[in-house]
Amino acid sequence: MRILEIASEAVPFAKTGGLADVAGALPEALAGLGHEVAVVLPGYAAALSQGLPIEPTGIEFDVPIGTRTRPARILRCHREGMRADVYLIANGELFDRPSLYGGAHDYPDNAERFIFFSRAAMELACRLGGGWDILHCHDWQAGLVPAYRKVLYADRNELGVARTVMTIHNMAYQGLFWHWDMLLTGIDWRHFTWQEMEFYGKLSLLKTGLVFADAISTVSPTYAREIRTSGGCGLEGLLAARSDVLTGIVNGIDTTIWDPSADPTLPRAFGIADVEHGKEAARAALAARLGRPAPDARPLVAFIGRLVQQKGVELVIELLARSAGNGRAHFVVLGTGSEDYEGELRRLAEVYPGTVDVVIGFDEGLSHLVQAAADITLVPSQFEPCGLTQLYAQRYGSIPVVRSTGGLVDTVIDATPEAIRDGAATGFVFGRFDTNDLEQALERALAAHADGPLWRSLVANAMRRDWSWRASGRDYARLFEQTLARPAVTVG
Ligand code: ADP
Ligand code: GLC
């Protein structure tokens, strides 16, 4: 198949969260299965200035945006050893900004930025020509692509049979904009109805993608079920109506980047046999990095993630306020996000020096070191489409303590007596979104940690699990093949 992956972020070009990890690794997994894959990303200033081998293609065109046009300049990156070509759509005015989507507030012209991106991706697909099988669109930023395919680009031979697949990484971000932004799309107002692009008076780019796509996927089977009932952020009805084409495929991880036995950011490589030595070295390096004295023997409990409500940060804050005082564990938090959460976490670090360490910021290298150093990783999310943190934790021998929601259900096996007996247990799972439940699950984990043989078996189970893209890459390829075998969906 000829597949075009359209995403607003991808490792190593630009990253704010797990989408970038997926959009970085999935294309290579698909290419590894023998498919021809290209990726389209916005040409953010940060992506262009990291020394990656990015070159002009000579392809330039004007993109219609409302009553005017904006220029797109196409760059290409081909990295040694990588099979997928990455195209970057450069436009200084729209993408030469300090961050991807905005700071404390979203950029006010995000509608225009990603309408431009989606339309430019369509134009590029036409100019590259040769016929496409699948246009794979990720999240609301690419949500217009399925509509463009059916409305403005239905008769373009250069696109071939091109079916569209919309992958939802998070229903909570829908790309909702005021209705006048409809004018920027170039799509006729007759599509601005509740059955198509309108959502409570606004233009919804995610809904648009879900309506027009030939197939829909999300990043875990459990989340695929949840969003049809109560977790669909208002789009449950639409998702239930489209459940015949909605599937869940759990994310893989890039095992060339996340491999404790060959990770250049760690002071000492490690595997199952020498995990304790590896963790000891990582803890010493982490302490030095944080400017702390050498670590003590207490278990190290980590939280790494965006500091937003979804991630259960309020539970972590309450947990620290309650239990950091008893000094049984050492906590490290690495994150960035809401100023309120950042402030409360900093305050806790001041109240409990030596027991609570907080690093506010986005630091890829440090996230590897923290996973390697940690014994336990907390993922107490309110909802979690898939979650990658718990996958990295398991691979690095850090036992996840997670809430039973979304992809966390599909990727962590609770240490029940049966699961321990069967050698399957890899973590601790709790039910209600409540600090008491989190605290009890952490207590169970700490009690297990005190039992050497039990802990070693949990760590070995966790490290042994295969999270490579092999299986999920094949699932995506199967989904694409099934989508190609069906007639294209008609809308309206
Ligand atoms: P989400 O995409 O909702 O943020 P995921 O668990 O899927 O959640 O992915 C988060 C990704 O971002 C992981 O790769 C995680 O290591 C990384 N990450 C989150 N916060 C930070 C941070 N402050 N510094 C470095 N990496 C981070
Ligand atoms: C989203 C979700 C996260 C998922 C990631 C990659 O950001 O919040 O659960 O792992 O996308 O699919």
Short mmCIF file of C-alpha atoms and ligand atoms in Angstrom, two decimals:
data_model
loop_
_atom_site.label_atom_id
_atom_site.label_comp_id
_atom_site.label_asym_id
_atom_site.label_seq_id
_atom_site.Cartn_x
_atom_site.Cartn_y
_atom_site.Cartn_z
CA MET A 1 0.00 0.00 0.00
CA ARG A 2 1.00 3.64 -0.48
CA ILE A 3 0.26 5.38 2.80
CA LEU A 4 0.45 9.05 3.75
CA GLU A 5 0.61 9.74 7.50
CA ILE A 6 -0.64 13.23 8.41
CA ALA A 7 0.13 14.41 11.94
CA SER A 8 0.82 17.66 13.78
CA GLU A 9 3.83 16.28 15.67
CA ALA A 10 6.32 13.43 15.36
CA VAL A 11 9.56 12.44 17.03
CA PRO A 12 12.30 13.63 16.47
CA PHE A 13 10.89 16.77 14.78
CA ALA A 14 8.44 18.13 17.36
CA LYS A 15 6.79 16.67 20.45
CA THR A 16 4.35 17.66 23.14
CA GLY A 17 3.03 14.18 23.97
CA GLY A 18 2.45 10.59 22.92
CA LEU A 19 1.10 11.44 19.46
CA ALA A 20 4.65 12.41 18.50
CA ASP A 21 5.98 9.04 19.65
CA VAL A 22 3.33 7.22 17.62
CA ALA A 23 3.69 9.36 14.49
CA GLY A 24 7.46 8.92 14.73
CA ALA A 25 7.43 5.12 15.00
CA LEU A 26 4.32 3.84 13.18
CA PRO A 27 5.50 4.93 9.69
CA GLU A 28 8.70 2.92 10.12
CA ALA A 29 6.72 -0.10 11.35
CA LEU A 30 4.46 0.08 8.28
CA ALA A 31 7.42 0.59 5.97
CA GLY A 32 9.05 -2.42 7.60
CA LEU A 33 6.05 -4.49 6.50
CA GLY A 34 6.81 -3.55 2.91
CA HIS A 35 4.45 -0.59 2.45
CA GLU A 36 5.49 2.72 0.92
CA VAL A 37 5.02 5.36 3.59
CA ALA A 38 5.45 9.12 3.67
CA VAL A 39 4.75 11.48 6.56
CA VAL A 40 3.52 15.10 6.46
CA LEU A 41 4.19 17.46 9.36
CA PRO A 42 4.00 21.22 9.88
CA GLY A 43 7.41 22.82 9.37
CA TYR A 44 7.68 24.29 12.87
CA ALA A 45 10.72 26.49 13.43
CA ALA A 46 11.87 24.09 16.18
CA ALA A 47 11.67 21.11 13.80
CA LEU A 48 13.80 22.89 11.21
CA SER A 49 16.51 24.05 13.59
CA GLN A 50 17.65 20.78 15.17
CA GLY A 51 20.26 19.81 12.65
CA LEU A 52 18.19 17.08 10.99
CA PRO A 53 18.99 16.50 7.29
CA ILE A 54 16.16 18.66 5.93
CA GLU A 55 16.31 19.89 2.35
CA PRO A 56 14.09 21.94 0.05
CA THR A 57 12.16 19.92 -2.53
CA GLY A 58 11.51 22.80 -4.88
CA ILE A 59 7.78 22.14 -4.42
CA GLU A 60 5.98 25.38 -3.58
CA PHE A 61 2.35 26.29 -3.96
CA ASP A 62 -0.33 28.65 -2.72
CA VAL A 63 -2.97 27.24 -0.41
CA PRO A 64 -6.44 28.78 -0.59
CA ILE A 65 -7.52 29.94 2.86
CA GLY A 66 -10.86 31.75 2.76
CA THR A 67 -10.66 34.60 0.28
CA ARG A 68 -6.87 34.69 0.18
CA THR A 69 -3.99 32.27 -0.28
CA ARG A 70 -0.99 31.44 1.87
CA PRO A 71 2.28 30.07 0.52
CA ALA A 72 3.50 26.56 1.40
CA ARG A 73 7.10 25.57 0.87
CA ILE A 74 7.75 21.82 1.02
CA LEU A 75 10.88 20.49 2.68
CA ARG A 76 11.92 16.88 2.90
CA CYS A 77 13.88 14.94 5.46
CA HIS A 78 15.41 11.61 4.70
CA ARG A 79 17.34 10.13 7.63
CA GLU A 80 19.95 7.42 7.34
CA GLY A 81 18.39 4.04 8.05
CA MET A 82 14.82 5.37 7.96
CA ARG A 83 12.47 4.09 5.31
CA ALA A 84 9.71 6.71 5.41
CA ASP A 85 10.25 10.14 3.86
CA VAL A 86 9.08 13.04 5.99
CA TYR A 87 7.68 16.16 4.31
CA LEU A 88 7.48 19.40 6.26
CA ILE A 89 5.10 22.15 5.25
CA ALA A 90 6.86 25.44 5.92
CA ASN A 91 5.11 28.76 6.32
CA GLY A 92 6.98 31.19 8.56
CA GLU A 93 3.96 33.24 9.61
CA LEU A 94 2.02 30.21 10.82
CA PHE A 95 4.68 27.83 12.10
CA ASP A 96 7.63 29.96 13.15
CA ARG A 97 6.42 30.19 16.78
CA PRO A 98 7.95 29.38 20.17
CA SER A 99 5.68 26.35 20.72
CA LEU A 100 3.49 23.99 18.71
CA TYR A 101 -0.01 25.03 19.75
CA GLY A 102 0.48 27.97 22.14
CA GLY A 103 1.52 28.56 25.74
CA ALA A 104 -0.85 29.12 28.65
CA HIS A 105 -3.46 29.85 25.95
CA ASP A 106 -3.82 28.32 22.51
CA TYR A 107 -2.70 30.53 19.62
CA PRO A 108 -5.77 32.50 18.50
CA ASP A 109 -5.23 31.45 14.87
CA ASN A 110 -4.93 27.70 15.48
CA ALA A 111 -7.96 27.10 13.24
CA GLU A 112 -6.22 28.83 10.37
CA ARG A 113 -2.89 27.11 11.11
CA PHE A 114 -4.31 23.60 10.92
CA ILE A 115 -6.87 24.26 8.18
CA PHE A 116 -3.83 25.43 6.20
CA PHE A 117 -1.90 22.33 7.25
CA SER A 118 -4.68 19.93 6.21
CA ARG A 119 -5.31 21.65 2.89
CA ALA A 120 -1.58 21.84 2.15
CA ALA A 121 -1.28 18.10 2.94
CA MET A 122 -4.00 17.42 0.32
CA GLU A 123 -2.23 19.61 -2.23
CA LEU A 124 1.04 17.85 -1.50
CA ALA A 125 -0.59 14.42 -1.85
CA CYS A 126 -1.82 15.51 -5.29
CA ARG A 127 1.55 16.93 -6.33
CA LEU A 128 3.46 13.84 -5.19
CA GLY A 129 0.88 11.97 -7.26
CA GLY A 130 1.13 8.32 -8.15
CA GLY A 131 -2.09 7.41 -6.36
CA TRP A 132 -2.49 6.82 -2.65
CA ASP A 133 -4.19 3.95 -0.87
CA ILE A 134 -4.55 5.47 2.58
CA LEU A 135 -4.46 8.99 3.97
CA HIS A 136 -3.99 8.33 7.70
CA CYS A 137 -5.07 11.36 9.73
CA HIS A 138 -4.15 11.87 13.38
CA ASP A 139 -6.29 13.97 15.74
CA TRP A 140 -8.22 17.19 15.07
CA GLN A 141 -5.25 18.92 13.47
CA ALA A 142 -5.69 16.62 10.45
CA GLY A 143 -9.46 16.29 10.85
CA LEU A 144 -10.31 18.24 7.70
CA VAL A 145 -8.43 15.85 5.44
CA PRO A 146 -11.25 13.25 5.24
CA ALA A 147 -13.72 16.04 4.39
CA TYR A 148 -11.42 17.54 1.77
CA ARG A 149 -11.01 14.11 0.22
CA LYS A 150 -14.79 13.73 -0.14
CA VAL A 151 -15.80 17.31 -0.87
CA LEU A 152 -13.11 19.32 -2.66
CA TYR A 153 -10.75 16.58 -3.85
CA ALA A 154 -13.22 13.83 -4.82
CA ASP A 155 -12.30 13.92 -8.51
CA ARG A 156 -8.53 14.23 -8.30
CA ASN A 157 -6.98 11.35 -10.23
CA GLU A 158 -3.55 11.98 -8.68
CA LEU A 159 -4.95 10.71 -5.38
CA GLY A 160 -5.92 7.32 -6.79
CA VAL A 161 -8.33 5.35 -4.61
CA ALA A 162 -7.16 7.17 -1.44
CA ARG A 163 -9.34 6.11 1.50
CA THR A 164 -9.12 8.09 4.73
CA VAL A 165 -8.57 6.68 8.22
CA MET A 166 -9.02 8.96 11.23
CA THR A 167 -7.11 7.99 14.38
CA ILE A 168 -8.23 9.51 17.66
CA HIS A 169 -5.46 9.97 20.20
CA ASN A 170 -7.61 11.96 22.61
CA MET A 171 -11.32 12.84 22.44
CA ALA A 172 -10.78 15.71 24.87
CA TYR A 173 -9.10 17.80 22.19
CA GLN A 174 -11.63 18.38 19.42
CA GLY A 175 -10.39 21.43 17.55
CA LEU A 176 -13.51 23.50 18.30
CA PHE A 177 -13.57 26.93 16.68
CA TRP A 178 -16.13 29.67 16.12
CA HIS A 179 -18.38 29.13 13.14
CA TRP A 180 -16.89 31.88 10.97
CA ASP A 181 -13.70 29.81 10.68
CA MET A 182 -15.81 27.63 8.36
CA LEU A 183 -15.05 30.29 5.71
CA LEU A 184 -11.33 29.46 5.93
CA THR A 185 -11.94 25.81 5.00
CA GLY A 186 -13.29 26.55 1.52
CA ILE A 187 -15.99 23.94 2.18
CA ASP A 188 -19.57 24.98 1.46
CA TRP A 189 -21.78 26.12 4.35
CA ARG A 190 -24.24 23.36 3.53
CA HIS A 191 -21.86 20.99 5.34
CA PHE A 192 -22.09 23.08 8.51
CA THR A 193 -24.83 20.92 10.04
CA TRP A 194 -25.04 18.80 13.17
CA GLN A 195 -24.71 15.69 10.99
CA GLU A 196 -21.38 16.87 9.58
CA MET A 197 -19.07 19.68 10.72
CA GLU A 198 -21.05 21.62 13.35
CA PHE A 199 -20.97 20.89 17.08
CA TYR A 200 -23.17 23.07 19.32
CA GLY A 201 -22.78 26.07 17.04
CA LYS A 202 -19.05 25.67 16.54
CA LEU A 203 -16.86 24.20 13.84
CA SER A 204 -15.46 20.88 15.11
CA LEU A 205 -12.45 19.62 13.20
CA LEU A 206 -12.34 16.27 15.04
CA LYS A 207 -16.03 15.62 14.44
CA THR A 208 -15.51 16.50 10.76
CA GLY A 209 -12.82 13.85 10.54
CA LEU A 210 -14.98 11.26 12.30
CA VAL A 211 -17.94 11.92 10.00
CA PHE A 212 -16.07 11.87 6.69
CA ALA A 213 -13.41 9.19 7.34
CA ASP A 214 -13.78 5.78 5.72
CA ALA A 215 -12.57 4.18 8.95
CA ILE A 216 -11.90 5.32 12.51
CA SER A 217 -9.44 3.98 14.99
CA THR A 218 -8.33 4.89 18.45
CA VAL A 219 -5.32 3.89 20.47
CA SER A 220 -6.67 1.05 22.64
CA PRO A 221 -9.60 -1.38 22.54
CA THR A 222 -10.90 -0.25 25.95
CA TYR A 223 -10.90 3.44 24.92
CA ALA A 224 -12.66 2.44 21.68
CA ARG A 225 -15.48 1.06 23.86
CA GLU A 226 -15.46 3.94 26.38
CA ILE A 227 -15.85 6.68 23.77
CA ARG A 228 -19.03 5.07 22.43
CA THR A 229 -20.72 5.36 25.80
CA SER A 230 -19.59 7.91 28.36
CA GLY A 231 -16.07 8.97 27.40
CA GLY A 232 -16.74 10.48 24.01
CA CYS A 233 -16.84 14.13 25.14
CA GLY A 234 -20.22 14.69 23.51
CA LEU A 235 -19.54 12.63 20.39
CA GLU A 236 -20.71 9.28 21.83
CA GLY A 237 -23.75 9.16 19.53
CA LEU A 238 -21.70 9.69 16.40
CA LEU A 239 -19.13 7.11 17.47
CA ALA A 240 -21.83 4.58 18.35
CA ALA A 241 -23.42 5.17 14.94
CA ARG A 242 -20.06 4.52 13.27
CA SER A 243 -19.09 1.57 15.45
CA ASP A 244 -19.01 -0.74 12.41
CA VAL A 245 -15.86 1.08 11.25
CA LEU A 246 -14.39 1.96 14.68
CA THR A 247 -11.55 -0.13 16.11
CA GLY A 248 -8.97 0.16 18.89
CA ILE A 249 -5.30 -0.61 18.27
CA VAL A 250 -3.00 -0.29 21.22
CA ASN A 251 0.15 1.84 20.71
CA GLY A 252 3.55 0.26 20.45
CA ILE A 253 6.80 1.85 21.53
CA ASP A 254 9.91 2.62 19.54
CA THR A 255 12.27 0.03 20.96
CA THR A 256 15.26 1.67 19.25
CA ILE A 257 14.68 4.79 21.39
CA TRP A 258 13.33 3.09 24.53
CA ASP A 259 15.71 0.24 25.30
CA PRO A 260 17.40 0.09 28.71
CA SER A 261 20.08 -2.21 27.31
CA ALA A 262 21.18 0.38 24.74
CA ASP A 263 20.03 3.78 25.93
CA PRO A 264 22.74 6.44 25.57
CA THR A 265 21.05 8.68 28.16
CA LEU A 266 21.68 6.12 30.95
CA PRO A 267 24.91 5.85 32.93
CA ARG A 268 24.76 2.05 32.79
CA ALA A 269 22.86 -0.14 30.35
CA PHE A 270 20.79 -2.89 31.94
CA GLY A 271 18.53 -5.86 31.30
CA ILE A 272 16.47 -8.18 33.48
CA ALA A 273 19.57 -9.87 34.92
CA ASP A 274 21.23 -6.69 36.20
CA VAL A 275 18.29 -4.34 36.59
CA GLU A 276 19.19 -3.59 40.21
CA HIS A 277 22.68 -2.37 39.28
CA GLY A 278 21.27 -0.38 36.38
CA LYS A 279 18.75 1.32 38.63
CA GLU A 280 21.35 2.08 41.26
CA ALA A 281 23.56 3.81 38.68
CA ALA A 282 20.57 5.70 37.24
CA ARG A 283 19.54 6.85 40.72
CA ALA A 284 23.02 8.16 41.44
CA ALA A 285 23.05 10.01 38.10
CA LEU A 286 19.58 11.41 38.78
CA ALA A 287 20.59 12.64 42.25
CA ALA A 288 23.65 14.35 40.74
CA ARG A 289 21.48 15.87 38.03
CA LEU A 290 19.05 17.24 40.65
CA GLY A 291 21.92 18.49 42.82
CA ARG A 292 21.00 16.15 45.67
CA PRO A 293 23.13 13.99 47.93
CA ALA A 294 23.56 10.31 47.01
CA PRO A 295 20.21 8.47 47.07
CA ASP A 296 19.10 6.41 50.06
CA ALA A 297 17.58 2.93 50.02
CA ARG A 298 13.93 4.06 49.87
CA PRO A 299 11.95 3.07 46.76
CA LEU A 300 11.76 5.79 44.14
CA VAL A 301 8.25 6.64 42.92
CA ALA A 302 7.98 8.68 39.71
CA PHE A 303 5.35 10.66 37.87
CA ILE A 304 6.11 11.85 34.33
CA GLY A 305 3.50 13.61 32.27
CA ARG A 306 1.64 16.66 31.14
CA LEU A 307 0.39 18.53 34.21
CA VAL A 308 -3.26 18.59 33.18
CA GLN A 309 -6.45 17.26 34.75
CA GLN A 310 -6.52 14.16 32.51
CA LYS A 311 -3.36 12.81 34.12
CA GLY A 312 -4.69 12.77 37.69
CA VAL A 313 -2.23 15.41 38.89
CA GLU A 314 -4.64 16.45 41.65
CA LEU A 315 -4.47 12.91 43.06
CA VAL A 316 -0.68 12.99 42.97
CA ILE A 317 -0.61 16.35 44.74
CA GLU A 318 -3.01 15.12 47.43
CA LEU A 319 -1.07 11.90 47.80
CA LEU A 320 2.19 13.79 48.30
CA ALA A 321 0.59 16.15 50.80
CA ARG A 322 -0.66 13.15 52.79
CA SER A 323 2.12 10.65 52.60
CA ALA A 324 5.42 12.36 51.75
CA GLY A 325 5.65 13.12 55.47
CA ASN A 326 5.97 9.44 56.42
CA GLY A 327 9.23 9.25 54.46
CA ARG A 328 8.70 5.68 53.20
CA ALA A 329 9.36 6.55 49.59
CA HIS A 330 11.17 9.14 47.56
CA PHE A 331 9.09 10.91 44.88
CA VAL A 332 10.19 12.50 41.62
CA VAL A 333 7.81 14.47 39.42
CA LEU A 334 8.76 15.56 35.88
CA GLY A 335 6.16 17.58 34.06
CA THR A 336 4.91 20.80 32.62
CA GLY A 337 1.43 22.18 32.16
CA SER A 338 -1.04 24.11 34.26
CA GLU A 339 0.55 26.89 36.32
CA ASP A 340 -1.57 25.98 39.34
CA TYR A 341 -0.35 22.39 39.37
CA GLU A 342 3.22 23.52 38.77
CA GLY A 343 2.98 25.91 41.73
CA GLU A 344 1.50 23.32 44.10
CA LEU A 345 4.13 20.75 43.15
CA ARG A 346 6.95 23.25 43.66
CA ARG A 347 5.54 24.07 47.09
CA LEU A 348 5.48 20.37 48.04
CA ALA A 349 9.12 20.05 46.96
CA GLU A 350 9.96 22.91 49.33
CA VAL A 351 8.04 21.36 52.22
CA TYR A 352 9.64 17.92 51.76
CA PRO A 353 13.24 18.44 50.62
CA GLY A 354 14.99 15.13 50.02
CA THR A 355 11.66 13.32 49.73
CA VAL A 356 9.86 15.16 46.93
CA ASP A 357 11.80 16.32 43.87
CA VAL A 358 9.97 18.29 41.23
CA VAL A 359 11.32 19.21 37.83
CA ILE A 360 9.09 21.54 35.86
CA GLY A 361 9.88 21.37 32.15
CA PHE A 362 9.87 19.09 29.15
CA ASP A 363 13.09 17.09 29.08
CA GLU A 364 13.23 13.98 26.93
CA GLY A 365 16.62 12.77 28.20
CA LEU A 366 15.62 13.25 31.83
CA SER A 367 12.42 11.26 31.26
CA HIS A 368 14.55 8.24 30.24
CA LEU A 369 16.76 8.64 33.31
CA VAL A 370 13.76 8.92 35.65
CA GLN A 371 12.14 5.78 34.20
CA ALA A 372 15.43 3.91 34.60
CA ALA A 373 15.92 5.15 38.17
CA ALA A 374 12.33 4.60 39.34
CA ASP A 375 10.97 1.52 41.09
CA ILE A 376 7.35 2.59 40.69
CA THR A 377 5.68 4.89 38.14
CA LEU A 378 2.31 6.49 38.91
CA VAL A 379 -0.26 6.86 36.11
CA PRO A 380 -3.48 7.76 37.96
CA SER A 381 -5.26 9.19 34.91
CA GLN A 382 -8.89 10.27 34.91
CA PHE A 383 -9.03 8.90 31.35
CA GLU A 384 -6.23 7.61 29.13
CA PRO A 385 -6.69 6.75 25.45
CA CYS A 386 -3.57 4.57 25.52
CA GLY A 387 -0.74 6.05 27.57
CA LEU A 388 2.90 5.41 26.80
CA THR A 389 4.43 6.24 30.17
CA GLN A 390 3.31 2.90 31.65
CA LEU A 391 4.78 1.06 28.66
CA TYR A 392 8.15 2.78 29.01
CA ALA A 393 8.01 2.16 32.76
CA GLN A 394 7.51 -1.58 32.28
CA ARG A 395 10.31 -1.81 29.77
CA TYR A 396 12.62 0.03 32.18
CA GLY A 397 11.68 -2.20 35.11
CA SER A 398 9.57 0.39 36.91
CA ILE A 399 6.29 -1.06 38.11
CA PRO A 400 3.27 1.04 37.07
CA VAL A 401 0.50 1.97 39.49
CA VAL A 402 -2.41 2.89 37.24
CA ARG A 403 -6.10 3.65 37.30
CA SER A 404 -8.25 1.21 35.41
CA THR A 405 -9.22 3.34 32.44
CA GLY A 406 -8.64 3.24 28.67
CA GLY A 407 -5.34 1.87 27.47
CA LEU A 408 -4.09 1.42 31.04
CA VAL A 409 -6.57 -1.49 31.35
CA ASP A 410 -5.19 -3.06 28.18
CA THR A 411 -1.50 -2.74 29.05
CA VAL A 412 -1.05 -3.33 32.78
CA ILE A 413 -1.87 -6.61 34.54
CA ASP A 414 -2.82 -6.14 38.17
CA ALA A 415 -0.81 -8.09 40.73
CA THR A 416 -3.66 -10.24 42.00
CA PRO A 417 -2.64 -13.52 43.69
CA GLU A 418 -3.62 -15.42 40.50
CA ALA A 419 -1.68 -13.10 38.20
CA ILE A 420 1.36 -13.34 40.48
CA ARG A 421 1.08 -17.12 40.51
CA ASP A 422 0.80 -17.22 36.69
CA GLY A 423 3.81 -14.95 36.21
CA ALA A 424 1.60 -12.40 34.44
CA ALA A 425 1.43 -9.51 36.95
CA THR A 426 3.16 -6.32 35.81
CA GLY A 427 1.63 -3.57 37.95
CA PHE A 428 -1.01 -2.36 40.37
CA VAL A 429 -4.42 -1.21 39.18
CA PHE A 430 -7.00 0.80 41.13
CA GLY A 431 -10.58 1.65 40.31
CA ARG A 432 -12.06 4.95 41.45
CA PHE A 433 -10.55 8.34 40.59
CA ASP A 434 -9.86 9.02 44.23
CA THR A 435 -6.72 9.67 46.28
CA ASN A 436 -7.64 6.93 48.78
CA ASP A 437 -7.67 4.36 45.98
CA LEU A 438 -4.37 5.62 44.58
CA GLU A 439 -2.87 5.57 48.07
CA GLN A 440 -4.00 1.98 48.67
CA ALA A 441 -2.60 0.84 45.33
CA LEU A 442 0.71 2.51 46.14
CA GLU A 443 0.66 0.81 49.55
CA ARG A 444 0.24 -2.55 47.81
CA ALA A 445 3.16 -1.72 45.55
CA LEU A 446 5.38 -0.64 48.46
CA ALA A 447 4.52 -3.82 50.38
CA ALA A 448 5.45 -5.90 47.32
CA HIS A 449 8.67 -3.92 46.96
CA ALA A 450 9.66 -4.98 50.48
CA ASP A 451 9.35 -8.63 49.40
CA GLY A 452 12.54 -9.16 47.33
CA PRO A 453 11.62 -12.31 45.35
CA LEU A 454 8.09 -11.07 44.60
CA TRP A 455 9.39 -7.72 43.40
CA ARG A 456 12.03 -9.29 41.21
CA SER A 457 9.39 -11.45 39.53
CA LEU A 458 7.12 -8.44 38.90
CA VAL A 459 10.01 -6.49 37.40
CA ALA A 460 11.00 -9.42 35.20
CA ASN A 461 7.38 -9.89 33.99
CA ALA A 462 7.15 -6.20 33.17
CA MET A 463 10.49 -6.02 31.36
CA ARG A 464 9.73 -9.13 29.33
CA ARG A 465 6.56 -7.80 27.72
CA ASP A 466 6.85 -7.03 24.05
CA TRP A 467 5.64 -3.50 23.28
CA SER A 468 7.39 -3.24 19.93
CA TRP A 469 5.32 -2.00 17.00
CA ARG A 470 5.39 -5.43 15.36
CA ALA A 471 1.87 -6.48 16.38
CA SER A 472 0.24 -3.04 16.24
CA GLY A 473 1.87 -2.20 12.91
CA ARG A 474 0.29 -5.33 11.49
CA ASP A 475 -3.08 -4.37 13.00
CA TYR A 476 -2.94 -0.97 11.27
CA ALA A 477 -1.98 -2.61 7.98
CA ARG A 478 -4.95 -4.99 8.34
CA LEU A 479 -7.27 -2.07 9.12
CA PHE A 480 -6.02 -0.23 6.02
CA GLU A 481 -6.50 -3.33 3.84
CA GLN A 482 -10.05 -3.82 5.14
CA THR A 483 -10.79 -0.16 4.50
CA LEU A 484 -9.52 -0.43 0.94
CA ALA A 485 -11.66 -3.50 0.34
CA ARG A 486 -14.86 -1.62 1.26
CA PRO A 487 -16.50 1.00 -0.90
CA ALA A 488 -15.67 4.56 0.18
CA VAL A 489 -18.16 6.01 2.64
CA THR A 490 -20.58 8.59 1.28
CA VAL A 491 -21.69 11.54 3.39
CA GLY A 492 -24.68 13.84 3.02
P1 ADP B 1 -0.06 12.08 26.42
O1 ADP B 1 0.17 11.89 24.98
O2 ADP B 1 -1.48 12.16 26.81
O3 ADP B 1 0.73 13.21 26.99
P2 ADP B 1 1.38 9.54 26.72
O4 ADP B 1 1.65 8.74 27.93
O5 ADP B 1 0.81 8.83 25.56
O6 ADP B 1 0.46 10.75 27.17
O7 ADP B 1 2.70 10.17 26.16
C1 ADP B 1 3.42 11.13 26.86
C2 ADP B 1 4.79 11.22 26.26
O8 ADP B 1 5.36 12.45 26.60
C3 ADP B 1 5.73 10.16 26.77
O9 ADP B 1 6.71 9.92 25.78
C4 ADP B 1 6.35 10.85 27.99
O10 ADP B 1 7.59 10.30 28.34
C5 ADP B 1 6.49 12.24 27.45
N1 ADP B 1 6.50 13.31 28.44
C6 ADP B 1 5.44 13.84 29.09
N2 ADP B 1 5.83 14.85 29.90
C7 ADP B 1 7.16 14.95 29.75
C8 ADP B 1 8.16 15.82 30.30
N3 ADP B 1 7.84 16.78 31.16
N4 ADP B 1 9.44 15.66 29.88
C9 ADP B 1 9.75 14.68 28.99
N5 ADP B 1 8.88 13.84 28.46
C10 ADP B 1 7.59 13.97 28.81
C1 GLC B 2 -2.85 11.04 23.52
C2 GLC B 2 -3.36 10.30 24.73
C3 GLC B 2 -2.45 9.18 25.18
C4 GLC B 2 -1.91 8.38 24.01
C5 GLC B 2 -1.26 9.32 23.02
C6 GLC B 2 -0.68 8.61 21.81
O1 GLC B 2 -2.09 12.13 23.81
O2 GLC B 2 -3.62 11.18 25.81
O3 GLC B 2 -3.15 8.32 26.06
O4 GLC B 2 -0.99 7.42 24.44
O5 GLC B 2 -2.20 10.24 22.55
O6 GLC B 2 -1.64 7.84 21.15
#
